[in-house]
Short mmCIF file of N, CA and C in Angstrom, two decimals:
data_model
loop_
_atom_site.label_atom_id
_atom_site.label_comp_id
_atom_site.label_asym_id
_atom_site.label_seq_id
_atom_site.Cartn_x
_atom_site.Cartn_y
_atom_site.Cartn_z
N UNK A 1 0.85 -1.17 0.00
CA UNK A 1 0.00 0.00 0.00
C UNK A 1 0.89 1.24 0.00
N UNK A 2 0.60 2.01 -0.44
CA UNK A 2 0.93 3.07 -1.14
C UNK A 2 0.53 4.60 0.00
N UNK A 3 1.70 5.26 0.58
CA UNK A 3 1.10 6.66 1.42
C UNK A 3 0.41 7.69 0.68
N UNK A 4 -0.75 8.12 1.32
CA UNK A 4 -1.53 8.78 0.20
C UNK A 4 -0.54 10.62 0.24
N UNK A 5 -0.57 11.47 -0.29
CA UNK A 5 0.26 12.29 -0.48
C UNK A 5 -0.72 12.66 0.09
N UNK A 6 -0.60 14.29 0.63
CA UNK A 6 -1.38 15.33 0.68
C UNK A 6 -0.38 16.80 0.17
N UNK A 7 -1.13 17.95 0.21
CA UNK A 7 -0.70 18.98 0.06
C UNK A 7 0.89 19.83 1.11
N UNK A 8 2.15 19.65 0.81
CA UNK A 8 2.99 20.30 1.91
C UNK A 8 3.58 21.14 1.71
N UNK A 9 3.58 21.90 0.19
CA UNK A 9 3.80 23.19 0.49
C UNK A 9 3.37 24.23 1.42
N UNK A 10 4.79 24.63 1.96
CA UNK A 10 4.34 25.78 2.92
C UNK A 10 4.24 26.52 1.83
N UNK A 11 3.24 27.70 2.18
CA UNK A 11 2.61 28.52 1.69
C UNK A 11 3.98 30.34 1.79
N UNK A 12 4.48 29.80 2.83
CA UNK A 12 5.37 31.40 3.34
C UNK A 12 6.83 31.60 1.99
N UNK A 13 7.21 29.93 1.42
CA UNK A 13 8.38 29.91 0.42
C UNK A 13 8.13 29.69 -0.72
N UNK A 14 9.11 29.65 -1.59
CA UNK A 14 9.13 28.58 -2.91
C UNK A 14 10.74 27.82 -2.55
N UNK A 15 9.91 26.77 -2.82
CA UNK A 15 11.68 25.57 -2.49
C UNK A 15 12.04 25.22 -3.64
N UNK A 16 13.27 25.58 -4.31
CA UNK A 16 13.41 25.59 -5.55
C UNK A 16 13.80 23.48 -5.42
N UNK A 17 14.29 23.50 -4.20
CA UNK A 17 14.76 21.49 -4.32
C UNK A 17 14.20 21.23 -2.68
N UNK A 18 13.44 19.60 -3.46
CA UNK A 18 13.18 19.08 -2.46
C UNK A 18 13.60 17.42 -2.66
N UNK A 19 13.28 16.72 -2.05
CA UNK A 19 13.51 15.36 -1.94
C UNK A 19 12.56 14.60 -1.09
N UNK A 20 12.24 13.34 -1.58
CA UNK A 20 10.82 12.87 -0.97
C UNK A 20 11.85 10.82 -1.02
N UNK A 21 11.40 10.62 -0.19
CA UNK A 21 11.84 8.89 0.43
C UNK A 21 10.61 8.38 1.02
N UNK A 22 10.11 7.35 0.77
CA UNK A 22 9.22 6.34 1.18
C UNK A 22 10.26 5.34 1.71
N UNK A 23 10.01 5.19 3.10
CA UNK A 23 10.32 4.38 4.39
C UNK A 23 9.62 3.16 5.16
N UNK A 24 10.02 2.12 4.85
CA UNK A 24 9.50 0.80 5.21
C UNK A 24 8.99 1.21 6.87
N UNK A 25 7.95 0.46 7.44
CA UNK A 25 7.19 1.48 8.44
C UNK A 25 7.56 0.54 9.49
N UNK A 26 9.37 0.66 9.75
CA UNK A 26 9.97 -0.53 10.92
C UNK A 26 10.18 0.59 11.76
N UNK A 27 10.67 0.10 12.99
CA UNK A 27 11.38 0.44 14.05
C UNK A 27 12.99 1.19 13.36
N UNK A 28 13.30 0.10 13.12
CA UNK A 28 15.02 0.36 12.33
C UNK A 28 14.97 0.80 11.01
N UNK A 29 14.08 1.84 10.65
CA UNK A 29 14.17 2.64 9.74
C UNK A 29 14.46 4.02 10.43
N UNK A 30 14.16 3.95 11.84
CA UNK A 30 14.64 5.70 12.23
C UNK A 30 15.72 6.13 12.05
N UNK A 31 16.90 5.15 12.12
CA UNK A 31 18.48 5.68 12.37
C UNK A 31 18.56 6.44 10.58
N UNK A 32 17.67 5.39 9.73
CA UNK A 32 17.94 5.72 7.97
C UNK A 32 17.05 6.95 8.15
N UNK A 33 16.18 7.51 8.44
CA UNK A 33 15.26 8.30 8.29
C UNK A 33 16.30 9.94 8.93
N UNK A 34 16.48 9.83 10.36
CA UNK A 34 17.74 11.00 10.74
C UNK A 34 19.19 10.97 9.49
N UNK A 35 19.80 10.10 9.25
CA UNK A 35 20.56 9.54 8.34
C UNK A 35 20.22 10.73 6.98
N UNK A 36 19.43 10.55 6.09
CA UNK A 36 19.13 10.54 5.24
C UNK A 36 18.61 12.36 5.38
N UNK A 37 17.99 12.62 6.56
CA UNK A 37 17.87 14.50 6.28
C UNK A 37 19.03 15.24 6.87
N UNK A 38 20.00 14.60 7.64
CA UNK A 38 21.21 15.09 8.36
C UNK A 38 22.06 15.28 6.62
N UNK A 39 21.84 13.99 5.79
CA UNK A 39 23.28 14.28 5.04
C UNK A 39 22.59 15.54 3.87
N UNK A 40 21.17 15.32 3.65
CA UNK A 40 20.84 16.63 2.65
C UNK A 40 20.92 17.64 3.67
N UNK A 41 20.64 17.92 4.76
CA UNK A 41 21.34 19.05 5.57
C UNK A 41 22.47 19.55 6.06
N UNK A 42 23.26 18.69 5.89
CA UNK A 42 24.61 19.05 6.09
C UNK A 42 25.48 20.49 6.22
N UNK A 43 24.91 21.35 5.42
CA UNK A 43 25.30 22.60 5.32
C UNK A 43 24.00 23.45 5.67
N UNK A 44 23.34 23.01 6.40
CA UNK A 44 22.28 24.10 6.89
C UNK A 44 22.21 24.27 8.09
N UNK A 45 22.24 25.43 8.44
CA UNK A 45 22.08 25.95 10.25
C UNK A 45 20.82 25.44 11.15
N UNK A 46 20.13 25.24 10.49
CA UNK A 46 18.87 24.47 11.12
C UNK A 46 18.58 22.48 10.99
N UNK A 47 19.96 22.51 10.60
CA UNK A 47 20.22 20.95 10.16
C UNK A 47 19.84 19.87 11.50
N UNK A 48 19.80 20.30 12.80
CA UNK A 48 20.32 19.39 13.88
C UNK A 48 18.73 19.54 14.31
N UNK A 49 18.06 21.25 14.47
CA UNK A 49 16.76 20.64 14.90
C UNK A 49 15.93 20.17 13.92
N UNK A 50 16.10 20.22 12.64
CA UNK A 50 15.49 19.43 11.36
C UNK A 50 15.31 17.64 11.92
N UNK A 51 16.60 17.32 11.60
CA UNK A 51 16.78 16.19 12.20
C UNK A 51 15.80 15.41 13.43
N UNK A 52 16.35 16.23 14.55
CA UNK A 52 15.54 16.14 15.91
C UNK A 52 13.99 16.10 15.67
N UNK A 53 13.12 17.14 14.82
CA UNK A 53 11.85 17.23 14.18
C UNK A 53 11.13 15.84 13.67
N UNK A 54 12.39 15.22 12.78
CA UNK A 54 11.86 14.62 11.33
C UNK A 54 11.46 13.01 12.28
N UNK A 55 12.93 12.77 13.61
CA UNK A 55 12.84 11.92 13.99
C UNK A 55 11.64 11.39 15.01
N UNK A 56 10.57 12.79 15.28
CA UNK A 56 9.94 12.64 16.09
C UNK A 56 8.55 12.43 15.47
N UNK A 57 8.14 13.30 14.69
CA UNK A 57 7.62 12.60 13.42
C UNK A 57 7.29 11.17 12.81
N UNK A 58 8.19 11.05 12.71
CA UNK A 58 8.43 9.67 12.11
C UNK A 58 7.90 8.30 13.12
N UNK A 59 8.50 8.69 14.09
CA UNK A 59 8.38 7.91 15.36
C UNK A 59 6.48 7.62 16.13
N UNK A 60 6.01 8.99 15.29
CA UNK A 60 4.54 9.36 15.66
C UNK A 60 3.90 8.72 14.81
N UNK A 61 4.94 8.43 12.95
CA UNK A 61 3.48 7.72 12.62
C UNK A 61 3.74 6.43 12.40
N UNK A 62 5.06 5.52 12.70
CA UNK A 62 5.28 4.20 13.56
C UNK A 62 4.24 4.02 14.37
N UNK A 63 4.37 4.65 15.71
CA UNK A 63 3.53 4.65 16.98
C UNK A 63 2.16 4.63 17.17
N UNK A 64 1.46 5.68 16.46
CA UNK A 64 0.17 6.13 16.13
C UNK A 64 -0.38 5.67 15.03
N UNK A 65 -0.19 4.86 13.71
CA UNK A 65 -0.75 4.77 12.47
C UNK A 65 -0.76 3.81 11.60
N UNK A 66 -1.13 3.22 10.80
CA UNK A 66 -1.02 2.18 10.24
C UNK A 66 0.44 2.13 9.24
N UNK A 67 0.85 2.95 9.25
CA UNK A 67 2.56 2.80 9.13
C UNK A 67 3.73 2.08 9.41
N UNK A 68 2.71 1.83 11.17
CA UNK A 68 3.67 1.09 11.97
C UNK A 68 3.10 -0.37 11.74
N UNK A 69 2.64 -0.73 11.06
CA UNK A 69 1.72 -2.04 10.97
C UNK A 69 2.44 -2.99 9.96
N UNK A 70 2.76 -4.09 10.12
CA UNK A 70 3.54 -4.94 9.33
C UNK A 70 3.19 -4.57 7.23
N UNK A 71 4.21 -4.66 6.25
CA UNK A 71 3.69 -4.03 5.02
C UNK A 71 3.19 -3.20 4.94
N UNK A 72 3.58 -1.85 6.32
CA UNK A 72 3.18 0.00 6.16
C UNK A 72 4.50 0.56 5.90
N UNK A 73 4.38 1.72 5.55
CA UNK A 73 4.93 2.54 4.77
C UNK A 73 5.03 4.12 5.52
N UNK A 74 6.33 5.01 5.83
CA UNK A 74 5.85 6.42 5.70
C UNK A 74 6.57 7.12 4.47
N UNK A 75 6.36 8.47 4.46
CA UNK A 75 7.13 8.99 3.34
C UNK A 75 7.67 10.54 3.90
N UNK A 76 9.00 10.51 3.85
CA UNK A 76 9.67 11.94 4.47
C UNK A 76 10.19 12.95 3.15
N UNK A 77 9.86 14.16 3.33
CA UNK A 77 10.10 15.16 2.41
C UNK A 77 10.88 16.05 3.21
N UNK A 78 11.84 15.90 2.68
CA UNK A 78 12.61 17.49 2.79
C UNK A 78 12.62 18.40 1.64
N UNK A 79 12.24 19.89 2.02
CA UNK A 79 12.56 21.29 1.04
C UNK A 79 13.28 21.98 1.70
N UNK A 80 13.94 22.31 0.50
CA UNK A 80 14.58 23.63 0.57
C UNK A 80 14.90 24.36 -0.05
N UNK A 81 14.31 26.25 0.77
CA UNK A 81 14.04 27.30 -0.44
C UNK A 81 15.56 28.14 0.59
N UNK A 82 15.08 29.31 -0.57
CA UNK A 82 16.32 30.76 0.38
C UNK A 82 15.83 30.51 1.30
N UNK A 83 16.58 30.90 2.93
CA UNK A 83 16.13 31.24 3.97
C UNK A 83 14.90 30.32 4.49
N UNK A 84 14.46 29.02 3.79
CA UNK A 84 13.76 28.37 4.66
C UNK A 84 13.88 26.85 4.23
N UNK A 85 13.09 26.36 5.79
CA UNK A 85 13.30 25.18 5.23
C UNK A 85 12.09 24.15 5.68
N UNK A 86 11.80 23.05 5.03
CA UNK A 86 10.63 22.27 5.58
C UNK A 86 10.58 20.78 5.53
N UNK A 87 10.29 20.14 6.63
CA UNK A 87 10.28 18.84 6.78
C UNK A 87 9.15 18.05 6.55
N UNK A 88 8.57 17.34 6.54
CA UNK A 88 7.50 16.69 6.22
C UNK A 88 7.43 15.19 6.36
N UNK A 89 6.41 14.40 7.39
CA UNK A 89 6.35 13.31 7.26
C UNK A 89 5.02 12.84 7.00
N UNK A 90 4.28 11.89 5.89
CA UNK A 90 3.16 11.65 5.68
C UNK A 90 2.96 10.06 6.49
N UNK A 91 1.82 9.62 6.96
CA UNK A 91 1.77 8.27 7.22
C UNK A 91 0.76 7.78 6.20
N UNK A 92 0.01 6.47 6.81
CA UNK A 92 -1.16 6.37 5.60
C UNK A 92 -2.25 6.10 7.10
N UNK A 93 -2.17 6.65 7.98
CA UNK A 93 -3.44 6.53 8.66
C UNK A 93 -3.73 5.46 9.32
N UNK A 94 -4.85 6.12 9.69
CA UNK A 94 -5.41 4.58 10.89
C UNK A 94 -6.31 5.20 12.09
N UNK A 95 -6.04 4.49 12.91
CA UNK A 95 -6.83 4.81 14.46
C UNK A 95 -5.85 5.82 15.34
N UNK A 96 -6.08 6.82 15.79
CA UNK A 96 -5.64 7.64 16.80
C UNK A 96 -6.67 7.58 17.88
N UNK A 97 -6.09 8.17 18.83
CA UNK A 97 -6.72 8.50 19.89
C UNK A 97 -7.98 9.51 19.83
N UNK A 98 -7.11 10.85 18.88
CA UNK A 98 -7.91 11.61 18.52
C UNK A 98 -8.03 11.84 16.94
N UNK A 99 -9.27 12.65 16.62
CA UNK A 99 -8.88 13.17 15.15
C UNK A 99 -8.14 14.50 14.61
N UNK A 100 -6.99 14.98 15.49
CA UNK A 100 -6.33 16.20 15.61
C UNK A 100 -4.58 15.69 15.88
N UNK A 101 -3.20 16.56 15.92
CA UNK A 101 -2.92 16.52 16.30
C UNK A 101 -2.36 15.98 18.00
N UNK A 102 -1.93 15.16 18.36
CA UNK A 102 -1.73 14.88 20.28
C UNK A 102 -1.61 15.95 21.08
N UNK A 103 -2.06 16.25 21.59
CA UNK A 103 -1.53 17.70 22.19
C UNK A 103 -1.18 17.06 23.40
N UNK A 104 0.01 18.22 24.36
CA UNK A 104 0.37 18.20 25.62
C UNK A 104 -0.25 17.42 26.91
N UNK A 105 0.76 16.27 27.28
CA UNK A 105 -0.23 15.46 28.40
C UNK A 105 -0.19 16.32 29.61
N UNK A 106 -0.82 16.54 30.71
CA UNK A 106 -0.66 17.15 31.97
C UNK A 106 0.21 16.25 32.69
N UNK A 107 0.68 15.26 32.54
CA UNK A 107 1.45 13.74 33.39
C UNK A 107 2.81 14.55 32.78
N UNK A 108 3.38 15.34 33.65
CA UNK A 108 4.90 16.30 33.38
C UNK A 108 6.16 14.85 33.14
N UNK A 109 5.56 13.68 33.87
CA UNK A 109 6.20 12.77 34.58
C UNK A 109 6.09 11.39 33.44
N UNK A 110 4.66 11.75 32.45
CA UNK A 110 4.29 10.52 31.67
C UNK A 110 6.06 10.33 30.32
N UNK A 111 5.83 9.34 30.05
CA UNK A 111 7.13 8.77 29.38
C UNK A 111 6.98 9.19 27.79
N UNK A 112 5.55 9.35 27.47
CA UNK A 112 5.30 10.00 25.59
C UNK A 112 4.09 10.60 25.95
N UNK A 113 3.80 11.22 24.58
CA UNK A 113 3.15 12.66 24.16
C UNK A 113 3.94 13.70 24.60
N UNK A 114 4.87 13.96 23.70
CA UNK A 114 6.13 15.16 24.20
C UNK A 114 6.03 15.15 22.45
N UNK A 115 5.81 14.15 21.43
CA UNK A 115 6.83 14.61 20.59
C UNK A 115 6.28 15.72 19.65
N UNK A 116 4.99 15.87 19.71
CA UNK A 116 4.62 17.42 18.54
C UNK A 116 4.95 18.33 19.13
N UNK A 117 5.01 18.67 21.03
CA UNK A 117 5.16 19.42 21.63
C UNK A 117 6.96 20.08 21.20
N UNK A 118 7.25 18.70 21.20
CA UNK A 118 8.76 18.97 20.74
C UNK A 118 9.23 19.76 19.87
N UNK A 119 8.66 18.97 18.64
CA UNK A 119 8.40 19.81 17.39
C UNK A 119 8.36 21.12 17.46
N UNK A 120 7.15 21.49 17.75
CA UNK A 120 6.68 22.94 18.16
C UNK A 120 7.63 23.79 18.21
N UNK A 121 8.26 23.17 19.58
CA UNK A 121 9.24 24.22 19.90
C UNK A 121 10.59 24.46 19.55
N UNK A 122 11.26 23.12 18.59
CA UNK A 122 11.96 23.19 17.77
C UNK A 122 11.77 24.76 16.12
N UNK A 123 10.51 24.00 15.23
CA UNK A 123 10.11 24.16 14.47
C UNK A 123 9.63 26.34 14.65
N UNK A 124 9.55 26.94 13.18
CA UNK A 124 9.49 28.41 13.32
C UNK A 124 7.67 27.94 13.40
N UNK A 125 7.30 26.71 12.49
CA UNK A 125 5.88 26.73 12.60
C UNK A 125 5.55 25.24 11.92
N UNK A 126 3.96 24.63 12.40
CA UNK A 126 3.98 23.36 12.48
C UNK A 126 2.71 23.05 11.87
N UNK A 127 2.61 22.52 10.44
CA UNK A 127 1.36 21.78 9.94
C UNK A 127 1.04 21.27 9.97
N UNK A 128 -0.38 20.73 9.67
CA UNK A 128 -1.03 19.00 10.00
C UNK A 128 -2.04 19.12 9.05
N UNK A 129 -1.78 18.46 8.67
CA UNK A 129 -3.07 18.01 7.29
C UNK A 129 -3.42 16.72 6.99
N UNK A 130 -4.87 16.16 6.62
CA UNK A 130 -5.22 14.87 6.45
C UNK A 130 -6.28 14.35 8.27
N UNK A 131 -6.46 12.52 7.38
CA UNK A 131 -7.17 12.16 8.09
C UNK A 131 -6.80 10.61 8.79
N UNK A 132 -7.63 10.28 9.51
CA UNK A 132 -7.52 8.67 9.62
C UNK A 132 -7.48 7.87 8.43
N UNK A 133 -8.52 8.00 8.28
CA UNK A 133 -8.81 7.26 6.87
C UNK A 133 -7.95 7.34 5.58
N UNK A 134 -7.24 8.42 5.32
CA UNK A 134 -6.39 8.45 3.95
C UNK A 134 -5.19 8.83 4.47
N UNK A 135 -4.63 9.13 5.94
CA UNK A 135 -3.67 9.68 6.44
C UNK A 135 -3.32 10.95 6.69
N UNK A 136 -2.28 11.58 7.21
CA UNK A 136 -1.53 12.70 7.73
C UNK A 136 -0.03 12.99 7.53
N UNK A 137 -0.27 14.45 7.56
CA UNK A 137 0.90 14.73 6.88
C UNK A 137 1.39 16.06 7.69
N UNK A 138 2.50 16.11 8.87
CA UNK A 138 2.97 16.91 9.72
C UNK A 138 4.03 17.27 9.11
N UNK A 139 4.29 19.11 8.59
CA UNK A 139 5.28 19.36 8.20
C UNK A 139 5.57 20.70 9.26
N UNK A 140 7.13 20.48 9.96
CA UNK A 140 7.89 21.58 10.17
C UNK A 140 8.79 22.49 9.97
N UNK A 141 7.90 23.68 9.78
CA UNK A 141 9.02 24.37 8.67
C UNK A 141 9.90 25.58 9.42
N UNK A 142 11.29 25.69 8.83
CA UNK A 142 12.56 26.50 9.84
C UNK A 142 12.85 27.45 8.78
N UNK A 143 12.65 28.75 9.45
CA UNK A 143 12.57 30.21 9.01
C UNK A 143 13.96 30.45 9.44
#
């Protein structure tokens, strides 16, 4: 099965180059997934919380989505325009908890739901688009 795309242009750039990878939806695809936006970032100042972003991401739609489900799939996009930059991970959906974003647990002490929060505060600003049913697509983009 196939990740359904959605829309990830940020709207604030134009990215003259981007790059898009479909990722077998294992556990031991994260190290390839950091791997793989560290070396197209290499020369960018926002390279390390890119990274930190993409891996948390990724990890969300393992965790949360039918991605993480034996023969699932995610797909990571990196762009990059002048002066900005954007990450993007699509899953292909499934059951969440909710139909939104995870937001912030009150359990200061609980062990996950940190990682959009993470994001957040990494990221200049943070999209979410899509559904259960055809999937989601969280892109963070660095101004």
């Amino acid at each position: 099965m196939t990740a359904m795309l959605h829309e990830t242009t940020p709207t604030a750039f134009t990215a003259p180059m981007c790059w898009r990878r479909t990722f077998p939806g294992r556990p031991d695809q994260a190290r390839c997934v950091r791997r793989f936006v560290a070396f197209l970032l290499e020369d960018c100042r926002q390279a390390d919380d890119a990274v930190q972003a993409v891996a948390e991401l990724a990890g969300n739609a393992l965790i949360h989505t039918r991605s993480g489900r034996p023969g699932g799939s995610f797909v990571v996009e990196v762009r990059r325009g002048e002066g900005c930059l954007a990450v993007s991970v699509t899953d292909q959906g499934g059951s969440l908890d909710d139909s939104g974003p995870h937001r912030r647990r009150h359990d200061d002490l609980a062990e996950n739901g940190r990682g959009l929060p993470i994001v957040a505060d990494l990221a200049t600003r943070v999209r979410w688009t899509g559904d259960p049913e055809h999937g989601h697509t969280v892109t963070a983009i660095f101004a």
